[in-house]
Amino acid sequence: MKKYKNILLLAAFLLSAALTNAQDLKLWYDRPASEWVEALPIGNGRLGAMVFGGITNDRIQFNEETLWSGGPRDYNRKGAYKYLDTIRALLFAGKQQAAEDLAGREFLGLKSAEGDQEAWAEQIKAILKQKDNPSVASYNDRKWKTIHVPDYDGWENQGLGELDGAVWFRTSFELPADWKGKALELDLNKISEQDITFVNGIKVGAQANGEARKYKVPASALKTGRNSIAILVLNVTGKGGVLGYKDTAKAIGIYPAGEPEIKLPLNGQWKYWIQSDKVPPVGEYQARYQPFGDVHFHFDVDTASVTQYKRTLNLEDATLTTSYKSGGTLFKRTYIASTPDQVIAINLTADKTGAISFETELSSPHRNFVLKKIDPHTVALHVQVKDGALFGAGYARVTTKGGSVTIKENRLVVSGADEATVWITAATNYRNYQDVSGQPAALCKAALQKVQQKDFAAVLRDHVKEYQQYFNTLSVDFSDPSVSSAGAQLPTDQRLMQFSRSGDPEFVALYLQYGRYLLISSSRPGTYPANLQGIWNDLLSPPWGSKYTTNINAEMNYWPAELLGLSPLHSAFFKMTQEVAASGRETAREYYKAPGWVLHHNTDLWRGTAPINASNHGIWVTGGAWFCEHLWERYLFTKDERFLRDTAYPLMKEAALFFNSFLVKDPVTGYLISTPSNSPEQGGLVAGPTMDHQIIRALFKNTVEASKILDKDAALRKELEAKYARIAPDKIGRYGQLQEWMQDVDDTTNKHRHVSHLWGVYPGNEINWETTPDLMKAARQSLIYRGDAATGWSLGWKINLWARFKDGNHTYKLIQMLLSPAGRGAGSYPNLFDAHPPFQIDGNFGGAAGIGEMLVQSHAGFIDILPALPEALPSGRIDGIHARGGLVLDMSWERKQLTALTIKAIADGKADLRYKGIVLPFEFKKGKQYRIDTGFKAIQEL
C-alpha cells in the first residue's frame, strides 16, 4: 500500500511539474546578448529599455516615448485642392503617370526646412584643389583613426553615432605581380549617399545615388607594390559610409576587369578623418523616433570563473534578471520599468556581503551630449535632437546598502556594497504636438525625489501589482499532459530554432503572452501609442523613421487589445486618433476642400496627416477611417455606450463627413469610388482601390449603427445609407480572385507583402462565410496566389486571414513561419522580436491576435468556439479571451473536443453561440456568469 501511495505522490509531483513548466512564461538565455535583437525589452509605456545582460560590461539602451526629430509645424500644402479635379481627370483618362507627376509636384505634404546642400558639397570638395589633399597616394594619414569598412548598418554602427557630414576613408593594397598592366575593377557596392573615389590620387568614379559602385581603374593609374584607395563620402542624412553588401558573405574588393572570381577583398580596418560634421538641415516629410541614451555597467569579473549564467524575462511579473556565479558568489541583477514610480530600476545583489562593486556611466548616440554631476549620488545626461525642437534629460542615481558611492569623471562608482540600486529616469520638453515648453530636468528630479522615499522591494511590489492588473486578465496553456515538451527546457533562442520542425505547443502560448507583454510595456493608459518598434529603438535613423504607418502597421499593433483582454491599453491609440483628427481637419480642407478629417498613410509625434514620400504610394486616404474601426471595435467588445457617445461617435461622424464629400462618381461604372488613392503599397495612384471601398463601407455602416444607438443625426444617417449602397462593390476576377482594383488586372504571380484587398475579411468583416461565401472563396484564392512567404508583419496579417478562413492547420503553418529564426528573411529574432526584416513590432501583435482568432471569433453574427483549431493544438485552455457583445470566455479542450466553457457577461445582450455547427441562443445579463454544456444543449447561470 505504501508503495502505491509513493507512486501516486510521484505521479502527482510529475503532473504538477508539467503544469508548472507549461505555465512557465519566461524567455531565458544561457549567454548575454551580443547584439540589439538579442537584448530583452522592458517598458512602462513611456520609458523603454533593452537589456543586454553582460558579465563584465552590461548595456541598458533606453528610450523615452516623446524624443523625436522635427518640431511643431504645418505639414499641409496650401491650396492643394486646386489640383484635385485635374488629378482625377487624368486617372479617369488612363494617364496614370501624368497624374502621379502632377500629384508629386502639387499634392504631397510640405517638408521641414532645408539648407543649401549643394553649396555645402562644393565647399567640402574645395579641399581637392589643395596640392596635398587626402586623395593623393603620398598623403600622411598616420594620425587618422581606424574604422571597419564596410558596414551595411552604416558608420553609426562603428561608433560614429549621429554623424552626418563629409568623411574621408583610406586604405591600400599590394598589386599582385600578374595583375601588372591590367585594368582593374573596384567593387564597393553601396555607399550612402555621395562619393568621390580615387586610386593613387586619380579619380576613378563618383556617384550620388543608390546604385552599386563598380569603378573601372585604368592600368595607367596603378603601380608596382602598394596602391592607395581614398574615398570621400558626403552623407547628409540617414546611415552613412561605405555600406558594401547586405549579404556580409560578399566582400568589397578589387579584381582584374571581368574576373570577379579572383577579387582581392578590401574588408577590414581603414583609416578615416571627419572633414566636416556640420551639414545643412535636411527636409523631412515626417519626423523620426529617436533613441535617448545608454547606461553602461562595468564589473571586475574573471569571466573564466563564471558558471550558471542565466538571463531571464518573466512575463508574469515584468521582471528581467541576470544571474551567475563567480568565485563562489552568486550575483543577481533585477531590471524593471515601473509605471507607478516612472523609473527604470536596476537592483544588484549577491549572496556574499560587500561583494557589489561596479562603475556606471551614461552616454548617448546624440552627438555633443553633456554629462553633469548633480549630487554625490546622481549624474545627469542632457541631449539635443539635431536640427530639432526637442531636448531631453536623463538622470541616473544610485543607492546602496553598505559600501561607498563616489563620482569619478561623471561615472558612478560603487565599492563593497551589500546591495545597490541604480534608478534611471528621463523626460523631454515635449508637452503635446503643438507645445515644446516642458522642463525635462524638473520632471526627472521629481521622479527621483518620489522614489527616494522607497526601497527597491517597495518599488518592485508596486510595479508588479500595477502590471498584473493588465497581464492577469488572460491565461493560456496549450500543453498536453500526455506529451512531455522538451522545448520548455531549452533556452529561448534554441527553442526558436527547433520550433518549426518540432511539436512545442507551449511555445505558441508563450508567444501570445509575449505579445501581450509587449503591448502592456509600450502602451499604458496615459502614454502615447506603440510605434513601428513599440517603444524600443537604438537608431537615429530607424527603418521607416519608426513612425506610425497607418496603412496597416499602426493598426496591427492594437489588434490584440480587445480580443486578448487589454482593452484599457487601446486608450493610447484613441488619444492619437483624437490628435490626428484635429490636424486632419486642415488637411481635409487644403487637399479636398472637404469637411471632417482625413489621415494619409503615415503620422508621427507631431501628428502630420498630409500625403508624404511619393505620389505612387503616399496619397492614400483611408488611414483615419481605419482608425475609426478601432473605435467601433472597442464599443462592440465592451458595449460601453458612454465611450461611444463621448469619444467614438464624434470622431466617426467627422470621418464619415469627409468621405461623404470625397467620394466621386466613376464615369465608367456609375459607382461612387475613392480617388486619388492607391492599394498599399503597389499599383501606383489609381481610381477605386478595393481596400478603400471596404474601409469606407465599414465606416458608413458603423456610423449609421452608432447614430441609431445614440438616437442622433437622422438626416446624416439617411444620407450615409444611400451612399453606402452606391459604393463600388467587391468583385471577383477572371482568375477566381477577389479584385484588388476596379479593373480585373490582378497578377497571379504577384507575391507582394500587402494583401490590402482582403481587409474586408480581416480586420473587417463584410466578407465572411455566413453572408458572402463566394467572396470569401475569392478572397481565399487571392491569398493562395499571393503565397505564404512574406515579411514578418505580413505573416501576422496572413495568420489572421487563414484563421478567418477557418483553416487551422494552414494558420498554424504560418505561425511556424513567423516563429522561425530570422536570417535574411522574415521570422523572429532571438529575443522573439518580429523580423520584417528589420525589426517591426507589428508582427508580434498580429501573431498574438491571430492565435486568439483560432480559438474565438465573433465578427459574423455568431460567437464561434474553436473555429480554426489546428491539429498541432489538440489540448489547451484559455481563460479571459473576449468576444464582441461584452463577453469574456474561459474554456478548455482535449483531443480537439471542447471540455469546458464558462462565460462572464460585462454587458446585457443576446448572442448565438456556435460550436461544430451547433447553434445555441444565449441571453445574458451584465455581471452574471454562465456555464455552457459542452454538448451545446443547455446554459446554467452560476
C-alpha angles and dihedrals in degrees: 000000000000089000092056091045090055091048090052091048090050091049091049090050093050092048090049090050091049092051091047091052091047090055094042096120099189139125108211139174137189095218139041121266114267096188138025097262089056093053118095126242130234126173147158097206093265103043122042133180140184113216120206099185097214121177104219094015122027121187126200109188108197140192139192115211098232101051103110137142120254128035143230111315144132111277096183127100105225116240095005088144089075088076097044098092092047092051090050092048091052091051092048088051091054093249097132097157093051090049091050092047093052093044090048090056101039111015107053124094125262122271123225117264116298131207128219101277095172092057090048092051092051090050090053094047091054087084088074090069089067115097094227103043129149093263096067121094095235096051113132107236097160093119093050119108123239130243134177114257129230116028119167090203090059136247087296086074089056097056101280095110117182091000114154114167146070118321131178121214124193135184138146141217136199112244109234112237093239091054093062111125093014127119111238136206121225111210113197096150110195125020124175117248122327128356141182110197128198136186113199089344094306116119109238100171150345132193138172101193142076095264124115118273111232108156128188113232112200118224089239090065093058132080138191113274123003120021126186129225119198126181127187109203120194112194123169102174142011126014113344144198137044101336099178117183128347085218099070090200086075113077129206111238152126130271142159109287110273094013106090091152090077095048117160103224118232098188111128144063115349129180116248139188127188105226093181137357094178106098129167116257115275119223116241128191089212138003132264128235108242136212114237109205152298135260112210123198120196120197130183098228130152098229091198089067095050118115137162094032114179133168114193138180111197109204093191095066103013094241125140121202138187117194138170143148122246127172090352093305123115112222124194135183122192120197126193138166105216123206097189092053099028095226140114106230129196114192119194122197140163135190089238125069118246093014099120113098127146147129124240127197135175127223140162138208087229107101119241094022114169129225121200135179110236101179136333091288103033138071125184130211119206121195135180122200109235112255089351141115096236132088130170146200126215121189129199119193127177128206124183145187105226125339126067138285124209135165116228120180089338092309120123108231120197120188131186099347125160090214135357136189125197113203118203126189133163139184140171137214090255114120101161138332091282100036129063099167097113124132107225097181092055091050092051093049091049092052093050091045090055095048091046088075092062138057124229093262091059093046090048092050093051091045094053093046093051093045096047093055084074104030097047093059089088136034128182134186125179096173121128112218090209093056126059116221115219090183095074090061093057129086108261096250090053091044089054091052092053100039101087092055101035139058107256108144091164088067089062090054090048090052092051091051091045088057090052090047091053093050092049090047095050103034118040119163109276095028130094120269127271110274129207090297098030102237098320123098134139100183131089089210102034121184110286088356089283084264131146107280102197102192089081115318103073091046094046089059088069101041091103095048102091100023096049099045100263101113095138090061090061088072092080089059091048090052089057090047090057091050097048089046089058094050092036092063091070091045089054090053098044098044104030106014084232136138123243124032140296136195123196127205101300142029135178141192090292091054099240111183103175124106113276145190105012139352094239092068111000097072100077115136109193104075092103093047089053090051087055090057087066090053091053093045090054089056094046092052097043105024086218101165093183090058090048093050100040104032116011106040099050090053094043092049093052092047089050090050089057094053091042085064098034102054114096135191116264106230092215104046103018091231123131109254142180115248145196094028141102143227102252118282107345142051096047129241110344147160115252114003112191094232092059092053093049092051094045092049089051091049093050093045094048093045091051091050092047092050089054092050091049093037092231140131100013093172093053090046091056092048093049092048090053094049092044089064092052099051113113107268130229110274135203114228136214094275093052089258131132105257116243092201139027089262122063095245103126115141114220090208093056109117097178117160093232117078093182098156089061091066088106089064095045136036084003123056110209090104110059142134093257104055106012108029094155092054089046090056090048091050090051090050090052091053091048089054092047090054135217099271112093147132116292097263091044089056087053090056094045091051089060092045094052089047089054088050084056093234101137097177093053089046090054091049089059091047087056089051091050090048094054124110111272112236118147091333142044126306134085133316121231090270088052093249110151115259117215073161107276108045117288119164096210092083090060091053095042091050093050091050091048092055088054091049089059089061106038132015126178106163102101106053097282137079097233115202117210092344096166105022110161126219088245092067102050094151133032152115134231124184122188103024112147133225131195114268095052102289132143116198133205114187144156136194139189128197087002091300123119110246103174139010129177125171131201118202120218091179140023116264154106131263142166113238115207131192125166092341096311114121121203120187111226129195116186143181128218113266094017126119126212138194116215119210107240089229086061094235103110143030122207124196111223 
